[in-house]
Amino acid sequence: MKTPFQRSTAQRQLILEELRGVHTHPTAVELFDLVRVRLPKISLGTVYRNLERLAQAGMIAKMDKAGGEARFDGNIEPHDHLRCVRCGRVDDAPAQAPLDLSSVRADDFGGYEILGHRLTFLGVCPRCRGNETPQPKGE
Amino acid sequence: MKTPFQRSTAQRQLILEELRGVHTHPTAVELFDLVRVRLPKISLGTVYRNLERLAQAGMIAKMDKAGGEARFDGNIEPHDHLRCVRCGRVDDAPAQAPLDLSSVRADDFGGYEILGHRLTFLGVCPRCRGNETPQPKGE
DNA sequence: ATAAGTGCAAACGTTTTGCCCTAGC
DNA sequence: GCTAGGGCAAAACGTTTGCACTTAT
């Protein structure tokens, strides 16, 4: 993969490392807090800047915002997501749903040139199925 | 459908009417401008308030934000979307993609109770395929 | 008459930006 | 030494909220 970055910095390295080390699809602020443990002087602006550029470079994925903030995914392999409508958490789907597009005709796509797809299942996570009192997160 | 609203107002009526009259998945501000033509005194806050409550009532759908703002959909029938990665516009997919979940096992969903799904195809819309210069919208 | 709903403007949380400084090359 | 990239703080942006007023019931 070509790197569009001209210099290697500790900040970007750590951001990427932390993002790949978790499977929780963190927000920029959550990632900021993770990175800050090892690099206390990093600024939130730098986290945003790098996430944006890493996403544009295709090295990470920027997810659609369900509630208030954007979430980022260190795993760029195609995979589906599970989102809890109560607490807002997003998990990776253990298996990719079989989406058979072979029978879909070109003009089912309204003239679009298709590059990929995003599939997210909405549901209630195990945690929230237990306690009826919903977590404050989400929309 | 039960209406959780205690009073009928011209504002809410118009918002719903305009949203159902377009197929462009407008943002709150776009809708504000549409409604303002016939009801110049309406405020943006009212548009937000009503969109939120209409969505909670299940009468419209609030879509995930792809770029900066939330988009709303007057069509609550299950259907897929096409999003242009260049200009950010969102169209309805003419046909719903065949998603066969009969073969998917329960624990492919990691303990989630599944309520539904969102499927969005990413691609380049006809407009943007024509002119190479991309519209400024989108991320 | 009552209170649901509106208009307005201020406040809020997230993200972007400008400017100067730091540090990778 | 040159300049890409970072730190910081202000600004921008979409959205929410408090409060006084309007209006459907």
Short mmCIF file of C-alpha atoms (C1' of nucleotides) in Angstrom, two decimals:
data_model
loop_
_atom_site.label_atom_id
_atom_site.label_comp_id
_atom_site.label_asym_id
_atom_site.label_seq_id
_atom_site.Cartn_x
_atom_site.Cartn_y
_atom_site.Cartn_z
CA MET A 1 0.00 0.00 0.00
CA LYS A 2 1.31 3.39 -0.95
CA THR A 3 1.64 5.76 1.94
CA PRO A 4 0.65 9.30 1.11
CA PHE A 5 2.51 10.54 4.13
CA GLN A 6 5.84 12.17 3.69
CA ARG A 7 7.05 11.69 7.21
CA SER A 8 6.54 9.09 9.86
CA THR A 9 5.52 10.44 13.22
CA ALA A 10 5.02 8.87 16.62
CA GLN A 11 1.54 10.38 16.77
CA ARG A 12 0.24 8.74 13.62
CA GLN A 13 1.97 5.47 14.42
CA LEU A 14 0.31 5.28 17.80
CA ILE A 15 -3.10 6.27 16.52
CA LEU A 16 -2.96 3.49 13.95
CA GLU A 17 -1.60 1.01 16.47
CA GLU A 18 -4.30 1.74 19.04
CA LEU A 19 -7.07 1.69 16.49
CA ARG A 20 -5.93 -1.68 15.20
CA GLY A 21 -5.56 -2.97 18.72
CA VAL A 22 -9.18 -2.50 19.66
CA HIS A 23 -12.34 -3.83 18.07
CA THR A 24 -14.65 -1.25 19.55
CA HIS A 25 -14.89 1.25 16.69
CA PRO A 26 -13.83 4.19 18.85
CA THR A 27 -14.69 7.81 18.29
CA ALA A 28 -11.95 10.38 17.79
CA VAL A 29 -12.13 11.38 21.44
CA GLU A 30 -11.98 7.79 22.67
CA LEU A 31 -8.93 7.22 20.50
CA PHE A 32 -7.46 10.46 21.78
CA ASP A 33 -7.74 9.13 25.33
CA LEU A 34 -6.21 5.80 24.35
CA VAL A 35 -3.23 7.40 22.64
CA ARG A 36 -2.79 9.95 25.39
CA VAL A 37 -1.80 7.23 27.83
CA ARG A 38 1.46 6.74 26.01
CA LEU A 39 1.79 10.15 24.40
CA PRO A 40 0.33 12.65 26.85
CA LYS A 41 1.15 15.71 24.79
CA ILE A 42 -0.80 14.74 21.70
CA SER A 43 -3.65 17.07 20.76
CA LEU A 44 -7.17 16.23 19.71
CA GLY A 45 -6.69 18.18 16.51
CA THR A 46 -3.84 15.89 15.54
CA VAL A 47 -6.00 12.84 16.14
CA TYR A 48 -8.71 14.25 13.86
CA ARG A 49 -6.21 15.24 11.20
CA ASN A 50 -4.58 11.84 11.12
CA LEU A 51 -7.80 9.88 11.23
CA GLU A 52 -9.05 11.86 8.27
CA ARG A 53 -5.92 11.29 6.25
CA LEU A 54 -5.61 7.63 7.20
CA ALA A 55 -9.19 7.14 6.08
CA GLN A 56 -8.59 8.92 2.78
CA ALA A 57 -5.56 6.73 2.25
CA GLY A 58 -7.77 3.69 2.77
CA MET A 59 -5.71 2.50 5.72
CA ILE A 60 -8.64 2.72 8.13
CA ALA A 61 -12.38 3.08 7.67
CA LYS A 62 -14.50 6.01 8.73
CA MET A 63 -17.93 4.78 9.68
CA ASP A 64 -21.25 6.53 9.26
CA LYS A 65 -22.34 8.34 12.34
CA ALA A 66 -25.29 6.73 14.03
CA GLY A 67 -25.60 9.18 16.86
CA GLY A 68 -23.47 12.19 17.51
CA GLU A 69 -19.94 11.31 16.54
CA ALA A 70 -18.01 9.54 13.83
CA ARG A 71 -16.49 6.16 14.59
CA PHE A 72 -13.39 4.64 13.11
CA ASP A 73 -12.52 1.08 12.22
CA GLY A 74 -8.99 -0.27 12.01
CA ASN A 75 -10.19 -3.31 10.12
CA ILE A 76 -10.55 -2.54 6.43
CA GLU A 77 -11.45 -6.09 5.41
CA PRO A 78 -15.07 -6.11 4.24
CA HIS A 79 -17.29 -7.03 7.14
CA ASP A 80 -20.72 -6.26 8.51
CA HIS A 81 -21.62 -4.50 11.71
CA LEU A 82 -24.04 -4.95 14.56
CA ARG A 83 -25.33 -1.82 16.20
CA CYS A 84 -27.24 -1.74 19.45
CA VAL A 85 -30.18 0.62 19.15
CA ARG A 86 -30.23 1.07 22.91
CA CYS A 87 -26.67 1.87 23.91
CA GLY A 88 -25.16 2.70 20.53
CA ARG A 89 -22.23 0.29 20.67
CA VAL A 90 -21.07 -1.18 17.38
CA ASP A 91 -19.65 -4.70 17.08
CA ASP A 92 -18.26 -6.56 14.13
CA ALA A 93 -20.62 -9.19 12.80
CA PRO A 94 -18.95 -12.57 13.39
CA ALA A 95 -19.83 -13.69 9.88
CA GLN A 96 -20.51 -11.71 6.76
CA ALA A 97 -24.09 -11.96 5.62
CA PRO A 98 -24.52 -13.64 2.25
CA LEU A 99 -25.36 -10.83 -0.10
CA ASP A 100 -25.90 -12.34 -3.50
CA LEU A 101 -25.58 -9.63 -6.07
CA SER A 102 -25.19 -11.95 -9.05
CA SER A 103 -28.90 -11.75 -9.77
CA VAL A 104 -29.06 -8.00 -9.43
CA ARG A 105 -29.26 -6.20 -12.72
CA ALA A 106 -27.19 -3.13 -13.49
CA ASP A 107 -30.13 -0.77 -13.67
CA ASP A 108 -31.25 -1.89 -10.24
CA PHE A 109 -28.52 0.50 -9.26
CA GLY A 110 -29.94 3.50 -11.04
CA GLY A 111 -26.90 4.14 -13.19
CA TYR A 112 -24.50 4.15 -10.28
CA GLU A 113 -21.06 2.65 -10.63
CA ILE A 114 -20.97 0.45 -7.52
CA LEU A 115 -17.79 0.40 -5.49
CA GLY A 116 -18.92 -1.44 -2.38
CA HIS A 117 -21.56 -1.65 0.26
CA ARG A 118 -22.18 -1.15 3.96
CA LEU A 119 -24.39 -3.54 5.85
CA THR A 120 -25.31 -2.88 9.44
CA PHE A 121 -27.71 -4.90 11.51
CA LEU A 122 -29.71 -3.07 14.10
CA GLY A 123 -30.60 -4.85 17.27
CA VAL A 124 -30.23 -5.09 21.00
CA CYS A 125 -26.86 -6.20 22.33
CA PRO A 126 -26.52 -8.94 24.98
CA ARG A 127 -25.67 -6.37 27.62
CA CYS A 128 -28.83 -4.34 26.99
CA ARG A 129 -31.02 -7.44 26.68
CA GLY A 130 -30.10 -8.14 30.27
CA ASN A 131 -30.68 -4.85 31.97
CA GLU A 132 -33.90 -3.24 30.86
CA THR A 133 -32.53 0.14 31.84
CA PRO A 134 -30.90 1.34 28.66
CA GLN A 135 -27.44 2.88 28.67
CA PRO A 136 -27.50 6.62 28.05
CA LYS A 137 -25.63 6.33 24.74
CA GLY A 138 -27.17 6.48 21.29
CA GLU A 139 -29.84 8.59 19.66
CA MET B 1 -50.61 4.10 13.32
CA LYS B 2 -50.90 5.74 16.69
CA THR B 3 -49.92 9.36 16.71
CA PRO B 4 -48.02 10.40 19.79
CA PHE B 5 -48.82 14.01 19.07
CA GLN B 6 -51.49 15.72 21.07
CA ARG B 7 -52.12 18.55 18.69
CA SER B 8 -51.99 18.94 14.96
CA THR B 9 -49.97 21.87 13.74
CA ALA B 10 -49.40 23.39 10.34
CA GLN B 11 -45.65 23.15 10.91
CA ARG B 12 -45.55 19.41 11.44
CA GLN B 13 -48.08 18.78 8.69
CA LEU B 14 -45.97 20.68 6.18
CA ILE B 15 -42.72 19.08 7.25
CA LEU B 16 -44.21 15.63 6.76
CA GLU B 17 -45.81 16.61 3.49
CA GLU B 18 -42.61 18.05 2.04
CA LEU B 19 -40.51 15.13 3.22
CA ARG B 20 -42.89 12.66 1.62
CA GLY B 21 -43.01 14.73 -1.53
CA VAL B 22 -39.32 14.46 -2.27
CA HIS B 23 -37.11 11.43 -2.72
CA THR B 24 -33.87 13.20 -2.01
CA HIS B 25 -33.36 12.36 1.67
CA PRO B 26 -33.00 15.99 2.68
CA THR B 27 -31.15 17.31 5.68
CA ALA B 28 -32.96 19.30 8.35
CA VAL B 29 -31.80 22.56 6.80
CA GLU B 30 -32.87 21.54 3.30
CA LEU B 31 -36.28 20.63 4.66
CA PHE B 32 -36.37 23.92 6.53
CA ASP B 33 -35.89 25.75 3.24
CA LEU B 34 -38.58 23.68 1.53
CA VAL B 35 -41.14 24.30 4.26
CA ARG B 36 -40.21 27.97 4.54
CA VAL B 37 -41.56 28.63 1.06
CA ARG B 38 -45.10 28.10 2.31
CA LEU B 39 -44.58 28.89 5.98
CA PRO B 40 -41.97 31.64 6.14
CA LYS B 41 -42.12 32.07 9.90
CA ILE B 42 -41.19 28.50 10.81
CA SER B 43 -37.98 28.13 12.76
CA LEU B 44 -35.15 25.67 12.29
CA GLY B 45 -35.56 24.50 15.87
CA THR B 46 -39.12 23.45 15.14
CA VAL B 47 -37.98 21.48 12.12
CA TYR B 48 -35.44 19.62 14.24
CA ARG B 49 -37.92 19.01 17.02
CA ASN B 50 -40.54 17.62 14.70
CA LEU B 51 -38.15 15.50 12.69
CA GLU B 52 -36.89 13.95 15.89
CA ARG B 53 -40.36 13.17 17.16
CA LEU B 54 -41.63 11.94 13.81
CA ALA B 55 -38.66 9.60 13.65
CA GLN B 56 -39.24 8.32 17.16
CA ALA B 57 -42.87 7.72 16.25
CA GLY B 58 -41.69 5.65 13.30
CA MET B 59 -43.44 7.91 10.80
CA ILE B 60 -40.20 8.86 9.05
CA ALA B 61 -36.69 7.44 9.11
CA LYS B 62 -33.60 9.17 10.37
CA MET B 63 -30.63 8.04 8.35
CA ASP B 64 -27.05 7.59 9.47
CA LYS B 65 -24.92 10.59 8.76
CA ALA B 66 -22.43 9.98 5.98
CA GLY B 67 -20.83 13.38 6.04
CA GLY B 68 -21.70 16.24 8.28
CA GLU B 69 -25.44 16.17 8.73
CA ALA B 70 -28.30 13.78 9.36
CA ARG B 71 -30.66 13.00 6.50
CA PHE B 72 -34.31 12.08 6.71
CA ASP B 73 -36.41 9.69 4.68
CA GLY B 74 -40.16 9.97 4.28
CA ASN B 75 -40.34 6.41 2.99
CA ILE B 76 -40.40 3.95 5.86
CA GLU B 77 -40.85 0.86 3.70
CA PRO B 78 -37.67 -1.24 3.93
CA HIS B 79 -35.41 -0.32 1.07
CA ASP B 80 -31.73 0.01 0.27
CA HIS B 81 -29.81 3.15 -0.56
CA LEU B 82 -27.24 4.25 -3.07
CA ARG B 83 -24.77 6.85 -1.94
CA CYS B 84 -22.43 8.72 -4.24
CA VAL B 85 -18.98 8.87 -2.71
CA ARG B 86 -18.18 11.95 -4.77
CA CYS B 87 -21.08 14.32 -4.22
CA GLY B 88 -22.75 12.71 -1.23
CA ARG B 89 -26.24 12.43 -2.70
CA VAL B 90 -28.33 9.49 -1.55
CA ASP B 91 -30.83 7.75 -3.82
CA ASP B 92 -33.21 4.91 -3.15
CA ALA B 93 -32.08 1.65 -4.66
CA PRO B 94 -34.63 0.70 -7.34
CA ALA B 95 -34.72 -2.88 -6.10
CA GLN B 96 -33.96 -4.33 -2.71
CA ALA B 97 -30.91 -6.54 -2.70
CA PRO B 98 -31.61 -10.16 -1.88
CA LEU B 99 -30.30 -10.66 1.61
CA ASP B 100 -30.85 -14.28 2.51
CA LEU B 101 -30.62 -14.60 6.24
CA SER B 102 -32.21 -18.03 6.45
CA SER B 103 -28.81 -19.67 6.45
CA VAL B 104 -27.35 -17.35 9.02
CA ARG B 105 -27.07 -18.86 12.48
CA ALA B 106 -28.09 -17.01 15.59
CA ASP B 107 -24.59 -16.76 17.00
CA ASP B 108 -23.40 -15.15 13.79
CA PHE B 109 -25.04 -12.18 15.43
CA GLY B 110 -23.01 -12.29 18.60
CA GLY B 111 -25.94 -12.56 20.95
CA TYR B 112 -27.75 -9.56 19.48
CA GLU B 113 -31.50 -9.57 19.11
CA ILE B 114 -31.82 -8.44 15.50
CA LEU B 115 -34.48 -5.88 14.67
CA GLY B 116 -33.56 -4.94 11.13
CA HIS B 117 -30.75 -3.91 8.86
CA ARG B 118 -29.44 -1.02 6.81
CA LEU B 119 -27.86 -1.65 3.46
CA THR B 120 -26.21 1.14 1.54
CA PHE B 121 -24.31 0.76 -1.68
CA LEU B 122 -21.43 3.12 -2.25
CA GLY B 123 -20.66 4.21 -5.74
CA VAL B 124 -20.48 7.02 -8.23
CA CYS B 125 -23.77 8.49 -9.40
CA PRO B 126 -24.56 9.07 -13.08
CA ARG B 127 -24.08 12.80 -12.69
CA CYS B 128 -20.59 12.45 -11.24
CA ARG B 129 -19.60 9.74 -13.73
CA GLY B 130 -20.13 12.39 -16.38
CA ASN B 131 -18.26 15.34 -15.06
CA GLU B 132 -14.90 14.36 -13.65
CA THR B 133 -14.91 17.46 -11.48
CA PRO B 134 -16.56 16.23 -8.33
CA GLN B 135 -19.23 18.24 -6.58
CA PRO B 136 -18.02 19.75 -3.31
CA LYS B 137 -20.41 17.69 -1.16
CA GLY B 138 -19.55 14.57 0.79
CA GLU B 139 -16.48 13.40 2.65
"C1'" DA C 1 -58.37 28.18 30.24
"C1'" DT C 2 -54.87 24.99 29.79
"C1'" DA C 3 -50.67 23.30 28.28
"C1'" DA C 4 -48.68 21.45 23.73
"C1'" DG C 5 -46.11 23.32 20.53
"C1'" DT C 6 -43.58 27.34 18.38
"C1'" DG C 7 -40.02 31.13 17.68
"C1'" DC C 8 -35.93 32.85 19.00
"C1'" DA C 9 -31.41 32.90 20.58
"C1'" DA C 10 -28.05 31.04 23.44
"C1'" DA C 11 -25.60 26.87 24.48
"C1'" DC C 12 -23.66 22.53 23.34
"C1'" DG C 13 -20.55 18.81 21.45
"C1'" DT C 14 -18.04 17.56 17.46
"C1'" DT C 15 -14.96 18.72 13.90
"C1'" DT C 16 -12.10 22.00 11.27
"C1'" DT C 17 -8.85 25.64 10.81
"C1'" DG C 18 -5.04 29.22 11.32
"C1'" DC C 19 -0.92 30.22 13.24
"C1'" DC C 20 3.33 29.42 15.10
"C1'" DC C 21 6.49 25.93 16.66
"C1'" DT C 22 8.74 21.19 16.46
"C1'" DA C 23 11.08 17.72 14.49
"C1'" DG C 24 11.68 14.16 10.45
"C1'" DC C 25 14.17 14.08 6.52
"C1'" DG D 1 17.78 23.95 6.65
"C1'" DC D 2 13.54 22.99 4.72
"C1'" DT D 3 8.94 22.07 5.35
"C1'" DA D 4 5.50 18.33 6.75
"C1'" DG D 5 3.29 17.72 10.56
"C1'" DG D 6 1.97 18.85 15.52
"C1'" DG D 7 0.10 21.85 19.56
"C1'" DC D 8 -2.97 25.07 20.81
"C1'" DA D 9 -6.94 27.79 20.77
"C1'" DA D 10 -10.48 29.94 18.13
"C1'" DA D 11 -13.96 29.24 14.88
"C1'" DA D 12 -17.32 26.70 12.33
"C1'" DC D 13 -20.86 23.54 12.01
"C1'" DG D 14 -24.99 20.75 13.05
"C1'" DT D 15 -28.01 20.15 16.72
"C1'" DT D 16 -30.29 20.85 21.24
"C1'" DT D 17 -32.38 23.52 24.82
"C1'" DG D 18 -34.50 27.27 27.91
"C1'" DC D 19 -37.82 30.56 28.01
"C1'" DA D 20 -41.54 33.46 26.81
"C1'" DC D 21 -45.31 33.52 23.66
"C1'" DT D 22 -48.97 31.41 20.59
"C1'" DT D 23 -52.59 28.60 19.55
"C1'" DA D 24 -55.08 23.93 19.14
"C1'" DT D 25 -57.95 21.79 22.02
#
